[in-house]
Amino acid sequence: MKMPTLRLDKLLTDTGRWSRKESRELIRAGRAAVNGETVRRPEQKADPERDAVAVDGAPLAWSAHSYLMLHKPCGVVTATEDRRDRTVLDLVPEALRRSGLAPVGRLDKDTSGLLLLTDDGAMAHALLSPRRHVDKVYLAGIGGRVGEEDCAAFRAGLVLADGTRCLPAELEDLGDGLCRVTIREGKYHQVRRMLAARGHAVRTLCRLSVGPLRLDESLAPGAVRPLRPEELGALRAAAER
Ligand code: URA
């Protein structure tokens, strides 16, 4: 006999489409069904991997894990809790919250851009491993220009002021006081310290992509959305490489 595993209200909330309160209300209103039968008790259990769960007749897309894209604004800290500052988790609407949700890697308080949040620890670990060669691309405002010697130093593997050696990285001058930096590690303040090692002070820093995942330009700073299936598929492929 199969074992039911999750309360129906939790299962609905995990999809990110409804808050716990909304899930309970819609179940009580008779809008949810399990294996074709209307269920009105939020506490009734269902196995999301085996039972056919539907709301208003439409099958429910359920995933064992949650994967969220955040456009991190400057001024919030990459942490799950902090006594003083707002954290990236504070920006996640209640309907998208899950236990174990955490940022993948870290952006400085003054850095904006793409931040992935997930409760899938194995995926997070794989994406952060330098062995997987998952590129992270940043747009840095330096108010000046980087030259060919700077780019060559990045390609060769830069040594930071404290003697730390970086893996080979890419640096491109974009004009207008901007440059693009591609790294595959995540050392503390890495981009700022790499550019500082070449005499360039970073004024603004924004992460544009992590592996195949690009910052959605339509996502306003501070906004969060679940990854689309094709984004998740590409990310999984990058993490498994
Ligand atoms: N490198 C930095 O210096 N800061 C970040 O937030 C990310 C990469």
mmCIF file of C-alpha atoms and ligand atoms in Angstrom:
data_model
loop_
_atom_site.group_PDB
_atom_site.id
_atom_site.type_symbol
_atom_site.label_atom_id
_atom_site.label_comp_id
_atom_site.label_asym_id
_atom_site.label_seq_id
_atom_site.Cartn_x
_atom_site.Cartn_y
_atom_site.Cartn_z
ATOM 1 C CA MET A 1 0.000 0.000 0.000
ATOM 2 C CA LYS A 2 1.390 3.435 -0.854
ATOM 3 C CA MET A 3 1.912 5.947 1.927
ATOM 4 C CA PRO A 4 0.438 9.445 1.645
ATOM 5 C CA THR A 5 3.210 11.900 2.376
ATOM 6 C CA LEU A 6 2.141 15.569 2.436
ATOM 7 C CA ARG A 7 -0.808 17.553 3.698
ATOM 8 C CA LEU A 8 -2.788 18.866 0.772
ATOM 9 C CA ASP A 9 -2.522 22.519 1.898
ATOM 10 C CA LYS A 10 1.276 22.181 2.154
ATOM 11 C CA LEU A 11 1.447 20.528 -1.240
ATOM 12 C CA LEU A 12 -0.509 23.371 -2.830
ATOM 13 C CA THR A 13 1.556 26.022 -1.032
ATOM 14 C CA ASP A 14 4.787 24.377 -2.244
ATOM 15 C CA THR A 15 3.874 25.142 -5.843
ATOM 16 C CA GLY A 16 4.278 28.845 -5.038
ATOM 17 C CA ARG A 17 0.899 29.735 -6.503
ATOM 18 C CA TRP A 18 -1.008 30.167 -3.239
ATOM 19 C CA SER A 19 -0.216 31.096 0.354
ATOM 20 C CA ARG A 20 -1.007 28.527 3.049
ATOM 21 C CA LYS A 21 -4.163 30.479 3.916
ATOM 22 C CA GLU A 22 -5.332 30.634 0.298
ATOM 23 C CA SER A 23 -4.588 26.918 -0.132
ATOM 24 C CA ARG A 24 -6.760 26.056 2.863
ATOM 25 C CA GLU A 25 -9.568 28.275 1.640
ATOM 26 C CA LEU A 26 -9.620 26.847 -1.851
ATOM 27 C CA ILE A 27 -9.533 23.284 -0.508
ATOM 28 C CA ARG A 28 -12.438 24.028 1.854
ATOM 29 C CA ALA A 29 -14.294 25.584 -1.085
ATOM 30 C CA GLY A 30 -14.124 22.211 -2.860
ATOM 31 C CA ARG A 31 -11.794 23.339 -5.652
ATOM 32 C CA ALA A 32 -9.108 20.675 -5.064
ATOM 33 C CA ALA A 33 -9.268 17.023 -6.069
ATOM 34 C CA VAL A 34 -7.056 13.996 -5.453
ATOM 35 C CA ASN A 35 -7.324 11.185 -7.982
ATOM 36 C CA GLY A 36 -10.547 12.688 -9.306
ATOM 37 C CA GLU A 37 -12.249 13.025 -5.921
ATOM 38 C CA THR A 38 -12.966 16.387 -4.338
ATOM 39 C CA VAL A 39 -11.100 16.868 -1.060
ATOM 40 C CA ARG A 40 -12.304 19.493 1.429
ATOM 41 C CA ARG A 41 -9.935 18.816 4.339
ATOM 42 C CA PRO A 42 -6.616 20.758 4.132
ATOM 43 C CA GLU A 43 -4.979 18.209 6.437
ATOM 44 C CA GLN A 44 -5.738 15.259 4.167
ATOM 45 C CA LYS A 45 -2.497 13.716 2.921
ATOM 46 C CA ALA A 46 -1.502 13.035 -0.661
ATOM 47 C CA ASP A 47 1.622 11.739 -2.352
ATOM 48 C CA PRO A 48 2.560 14.385 -4.934
ATOM 49 C CA GLU A 49 4.651 11.904 -6.904
ATOM 50 C CA ARG A 50 1.926 9.317 -7.273
ATOM 51 C CA ASP A 51 -1.456 10.913 -6.723
ATOM 52 C CA ALA A 52 -3.096 13.051 -9.390
ATOM 53 C CA VAL A 53 -3.763 16.352 -7.636
ATOM 54 C CA ALA A 54 -5.807 19.011 -9.426
ATOM 55 C CA VAL A 55 -7.149 22.463 -8.638
ATOM 56 C CA ASP A 56 -10.187 23.697 -10.558
ATOM 57 C CA GLY A 57 -9.734 20.624 -12.762
ATOM 58 C CA ALA A 58 -6.178 21.545 -13.818
ATOM 59 C CA PRO A 59 -3.361 19.113 -12.874
ATOM 60 C CA LEU A 60 -0.955 20.538 -10.343
ATOM 61 C CA ALA A 61 2.717 21.032 -11.205
ATOM 62 C CA TRP A 62 4.575 20.001 -8.072
ATOM 63 C CA SER A 63 8.313 19.826 -7.582
ATOM 64 C CA ALA A 64 10.287 18.290 -4.745
ATOM 65 C CA HIS A 65 12.405 21.455 -4.629
ATOM 66 C CA SER A 66 11.966 25.143 -5.170
ATOM 67 C CA TYR A 67 14.183 27.200 -7.509
ATOM 68 C CA LEU A 68 13.749 30.956 -7.457
ATOM 69 C CA MET A 69 15.366 33.779 -9.396
ATOM 70 C CA LEU A 70 15.837 36.972 -7.399
ATOM 71 C CA HIS A 71 16.917 40.287 -8.872
ATOM 72 C CA LYS A 72 18.898 41.286 -5.813
ATOM 73 C CA PRO A 73 18.888 45.021 -5.222
ATOM 74 C CA CYS A 74 21.773 46.827 -3.532
ATOM 75 C CA GLY A 75 21.317 47.298 0.216
ATOM 76 C CA VAL A 76 20.143 43.806 1.215
ATOM 77 C CA VAL A 77 22.453 41.135 2.586
ATOM 78 C CA THR A 78 22.875 37.633 1.186
ATOM 79 C CA ALA A 79 21.928 35.739 4.316
ATOM 80 C CA THR A 80 18.948 33.830 5.638
ATOM 81 C CA GLU A 81 18.705 36.083 8.701
ATOM 82 C CA ASP A 82 20.394 39.199 9.977
ATOM 83 C CA ARG A 83 19.858 41.361 13.041
ATOM 84 C CA ARG A 84 20.374 44.704 11.334
ATOM 85 C CA ASP A 85 19.804 44.451 7.616
ATOM 86 C CA ARG A 86 17.084 43.166 5.354
ATOM 87 C CA THR A 87 18.063 39.821 3.859
ATOM 88 C CA VAL A 88 17.421 38.333 0.443
ATOM 89 C CA LEU A 89 14.948 35.922 2.075
ATOM 90 C CA ASP A 90 12.892 38.876 3.321
ATOM 91 C CA LEU A 91 12.217 39.657 -0.359
ATOM 92 C CA VAL A 92 10.592 36.275 -1.024
ATOM 93 C CA PRO A 93 6.782 36.523 -0.938
ATOM 94 C CA GLU A 94 5.114 34.186 1.535
ATOM 95 C CA ALA A 95 3.602 32.057 -1.221
ATOM 96 C CA LEU A 96 7.105 31.182 -2.498
ATOM 97 C CA ARG A 97 8.693 30.450 0.897
ATOM 98 C CA ARG A 98 9.778 26.950 1.826
ATOM 99 C CA SER A 99 11.801 25.597 4.671
ATOM 100 C CA GLY A 100 15.456 25.195 3.721
ATOM 101 C CA LEU A 101 15.345 27.931 1.072
ATOM 102 C CA ALA A 102 18.785 29.555 0.866
ATOM 103 C CA PRO A 103 20.837 31.629 -1.550
ATOM 104 C CA VAL A 104 23.291 29.862 -3.854
ATOM 105 C CA GLY A 105 26.557 31.698 -3.306
ATOM 106 C CA ARG A 106 26.800 35.218 -2.100
ATOM 107 C CA LEU A 107 26.559 38.724 -3.503
ATOM 108 C CA ASP A 108 27.896 41.653 -1.472
ATOM 109 C CA LYS A 109 25.432 44.066 0.090
ATOM 110 C CA ASP A 110 26.416 46.613 -2.574
ATOM 111 C CA THR A 111 26.125 44.164 -5.483
ATOM 112 C CA SER A 112 22.898 43.777 -7.447
ATOM 113 C CA GLY A 113 21.756 41.204 -9.972
ATOM 114 C CA LEU A 114 21.026 37.533 -10.372
ATOM 115 C CA LEU A 115 20.744 35.411 -7.256
ATOM 116 C CA LEU A 116 19.392 31.882 -7.268
ATOM 117 C CA LEU A 117 17.555 30.680 -4.163
ATOM 118 C CA THR A 118 16.815 27.007 -3.641
ATOM 119 C CA ASP A 119 16.175 24.334 -1.025
ATOM 120 C CA ASP A 120 18.051 21.823 -3.223
ATOM 121 C CA GLY A 121 21.372 21.551 -1.382
ATOM 122 C CA ALA A 122 22.932 19.146 -3.886
ATOM 123 C CA MET A 123 22.238 21.489 -6.792
ATOM 124 C CA ALA A 124 23.620 24.471 -4.845
ATOM 125 C CA HIS A 125 26.779 22.566 -4.001
ATOM 126 C CA ALA A 126 27.332 21.516 -7.614
ATOM 127 C CA LEU A 127 26.833 25.045 -8.965
ATOM 128 C CA LEU A 128 29.317 26.488 -6.489
ATOM 129 C CA SER A 129 32.065 23.945 -7.105
ATOM 130 C CA PRO A 130 34.927 25.472 -9.160
ATOM 131 C CA ARG A 131 35.411 21.975 -10.661
ATOM 132 C CA ARG A 132 32.083 22.293 -12.485
ATOM 133 C CA HIS A 133 33.314 25.404 -14.329
ATOM 134 C CA VAL A 134 30.013 27.250 -13.959
ATOM 135 C CA ASP A 135 30.758 30.763 -15.218
ATOM 136 C CA LYS A 136 29.446 33.785 -13.351
ATOM 137 C CA VAL A 137 29.286 36.973 -15.392
ATOM 138 C CA TYR A 138 29.385 40.446 -13.820
ATOM 139 C CA LEU A 139 28.993 43.946 -15.167
ATOM 140 C CA ALA A 140 31.328 46.280 -13.296
ATOM 141 C CA GLY A 141 31.243 50.055 -13.379
ATOM 142 C CA ILE A 142 34.774 51.384 -12.899
ATOM 143 C CA GLY A 143 34.419 54.815 -14.420
ATOM 144 C CA GLY A 144 37.438 54.180 -16.678
ATOM 145 C CA ARG A 145 38.770 51.638 -19.140
ATOM 146 C CA VAL A 146 40.542 48.318 -18.712
ATOM 147 C CA GLY A 147 43.389 47.670 -21.109
ATOM 148 C CA GLU A 148 44.842 44.671 -22.895
ATOM 149 C CA GLU A 149 47.381 44.129 -20.100
ATOM 150 C CA ASP A 150 44.579 43.895 -17.552
ATOM 151 C CA CYS A 151 42.749 41.349 -19.733
ATOM 152 C CA ALA A 152 45.928 39.290 -20.144
ATOM 153 C CA ALA A 153 46.508 39.310 -16.375
ATOM 154 C CA PHE A 154 42.953 38.039 -15.793
ATOM 155 C CA ARG A 155 43.438 35.274 -18.390
ATOM 156 C CA ALA A 156 46.713 34.183 -16.804
ATOM 157 C CA GLY A 157 45.183 33.837 -13.301
ATOM 158 C CA LEU A 158 45.505 36.917 -11.176
ATOM 159 C CA VAL A 159 47.259 37.042 -7.803
ATOM 160 C CA LEU A 160 45.341 39.228 -5.316
ATOM 161 C CA ALA A 161 46.939 41.682 -2.898
ATOM 162 C CA ASP A 162 46.950 39.058 -0.109
ATOM 163 C CA GLY A 163 48.648 36.462 -2.327
ATOM 164 C CA THR A 164 45.478 34.510 -3.205
ATOM 165 C CA ARG A 165 45.717 33.058 -6.704
ATOM 166 C CA CYS A 166 42.585 33.160 -8.868
ATOM 167 C CA LEU A 167 41.647 30.772 -11.638
ATOM 168 C CA PRO A 168 41.921 32.190 -15.168
ATOM 169 C CA ALA A 169 39.092 34.668 -15.797
ATOM 170 C CA GLU A 170 37.866 36.889 -18.608
ATOM 171 C CA LEU A 171 37.830 40.645 -18.662
ATOM 172 C CA GLU A 172 36.343 42.755 -21.457
ATOM 173 C CA ASP A 173 36.199 46.498 -21.859
ATOM 174 C CA LEU A 174 32.695 47.663 -22.797
ATOM 175 C CA GLY A 175 33.347 51.412 -22.966
ATOM 176 C CA ASP A 176 31.293 53.983 -21.038
ATOM 177 C CA GLY A 177 33.222 53.162 -17.872
ATOM 178 C CA LEU A 178 31.974 49.566 -17.854
ATOM 179 C CA CYS A 179 33.649 46.188 -18.115
ATOM 180 C CA ARG A 180 32.450 42.588 -18.112
ATOM 181 C CA VAL A 181 34.118 40.031 -15.843
ATOM 182 C CA THR A 182 33.623 36.259 -16.090
ATOM 183 C CA ILE A 183 34.798 34.083 -13.198
ATOM 184 C CA ARG A 184 34.121 30.512 -12.214
ATOM 185 C CA GLU A 185 34.867 30.724 -8.499
ATOM 186 C CA GLY A 186 33.261 32.661 -5.690
ATOM 187 C CA LYS A 187 36.001 34.026 -3.450
ATOM 188 C CA TYR A 188 35.151 36.785 -0.997
ATOM 189 C CA HIS A 189 34.732 40.134 -2.845
ATOM 190 C CA GLN A 190 36.409 38.434 -5.777
ATOM 191 C CA VAL A 191 35.549 40.756 -8.649
ATOM 192 C CA ARG A 192 36.202 43.893 -6.608
ATOM 193 C CA ARG A 193 39.554 42.510 -5.428
ATOM 194 C CA MET A 194 40.567 41.336 -8.907
ATOM 195 C CA LEU A 195 39.909 44.737 -10.429
ATOM 196 C CA ALA A 196 41.570 46.451 -7.451
ATOM 197 C CA ALA A 197 44.667 44.317 -8.076
ATOM 198 C CA ARG A 198 44.846 45.999 -11.501
ATOM 199 C CA GLY A 199 44.280 49.474 -10.061
ATOM 200 C CA HIS A 200 40.555 49.803 -10.852
ATOM 201 C CA ALA A 201 38.069 50.671 -8.114
ATOM 202 C CA VAL A 202 34.607 49.160 -8.628
ATOM 203 C CA ARG A 203 31.772 51.679 -8.283
ATOM 204 C CA THR A 204 28.872 49.446 -9.265
ATOM 205 C CA LEU A 205 28.613 45.682 -9.641
ATOM 206 C CA CYS A 206 25.772 43.616 -11.079
ATOM 207 C CA ARG A 207 25.683 39.854 -11.723
ATOM 208 C CA LEU A 208 24.230 39.090 -15.125
ATOM 209 C CA SER A 209 24.365 35.288 -15.226
ATOM 210 C CA VAL A 210 25.276 32.047 -13.504
ATOM 211 C CA GLY A 211 26.047 29.300 -16.031
ATOM 212 C CA PRO A 212 23.117 29.207 -18.471
ATOM 213 C CA LEU A 213 20.841 31.211 -16.159
ATOM 214 C CA ARG A 214 20.521 34.885 -17.127
ATOM 215 C CA LEU A 215 19.048 37.701 -15.123
ATOM 216 C CA ASP A 216 15.532 38.274 -16.460
ATOM 217 C CA GLU A 217 15.564 41.883 -17.606
ATOM 218 C CA SER A 218 11.849 42.205 -16.939
ATOM 219 C CA LEU A 219 12.388 41.315 -13.263
ATOM 220 C CA ALA A 220 12.546 44.561 -11.275
ATOM 221 C CA PRO A 221 15.187 44.916 -8.526
ATOM 222 C CA GLY A 222 13.767 43.163 -5.444
ATOM 223 C CA ALA A 223 11.419 40.916 -7.456
ATOM 224 C CA VAL A 224 11.436 37.104 -7.318
ATOM 225 C CA ARG A 225 9.980 34.447 -9.587
ATOM 226 C CA PRO A 226 10.207 30.659 -9.906
ATOM 227 C CA LEU A 227 12.569 29.428 -12.625
ATOM 228 C CA ARG A 228 10.890 28.461 -15.862
ATOM 229 C CA PRO A 229 11.114 24.741 -16.798
ATOM 230 C CA GLU A 230 13.644 25.445 -19.581
ATOM 231 C CA GLU A 231 15.824 27.515 -17.211
ATOM 232 C CA LEU A 232 15.770 24.756 -14.610
ATOM 233 C CA GLY A 233 16.590 22.120 -17.231
ATOM 234 C CA ALA A 234 19.615 24.093 -18.439
ATOM 235 C CA LEU A 235 20.794 24.709 -14.872
ATOM 236 C CA ARG A 236 20.482 21.010 -14.002
ATOM 237 C CA ALA A 237 22.534 20.106 -17.064
ATOM 238 C CA ALA A 238 25.237 22.598 -15.983
ATOM 239 C CA ALA A 239 25.242 21.229 -12.420
ATOM 240 C CA GLU A 240 25.531 17.629 -13.599
ATOM 241 C CA ARG A 241 28.360 18.204 -16.072
HETATM 242 N N1 URA B 1 32.595 39.684 -6.542
HETATM 243 C C1 URA B 1 32.509 40.716 -5.697
HETATM 244 O O1 URA B 1 33.469 41.430 -5.462
HETATM 245 N N2 URA B 1 31.326 40.966 -5.110
HETATM 246 C C2 URA B 1 30.224 40.224 -5.337
HETATM 247 O O2 URA B 1 29.158 40.510 -4.783
HETATM 248 C C3 URA B 1 30.327 39.162 -6.227
HETATM 249 C C4 URA B 1 31.517 38.900 -6.829
#
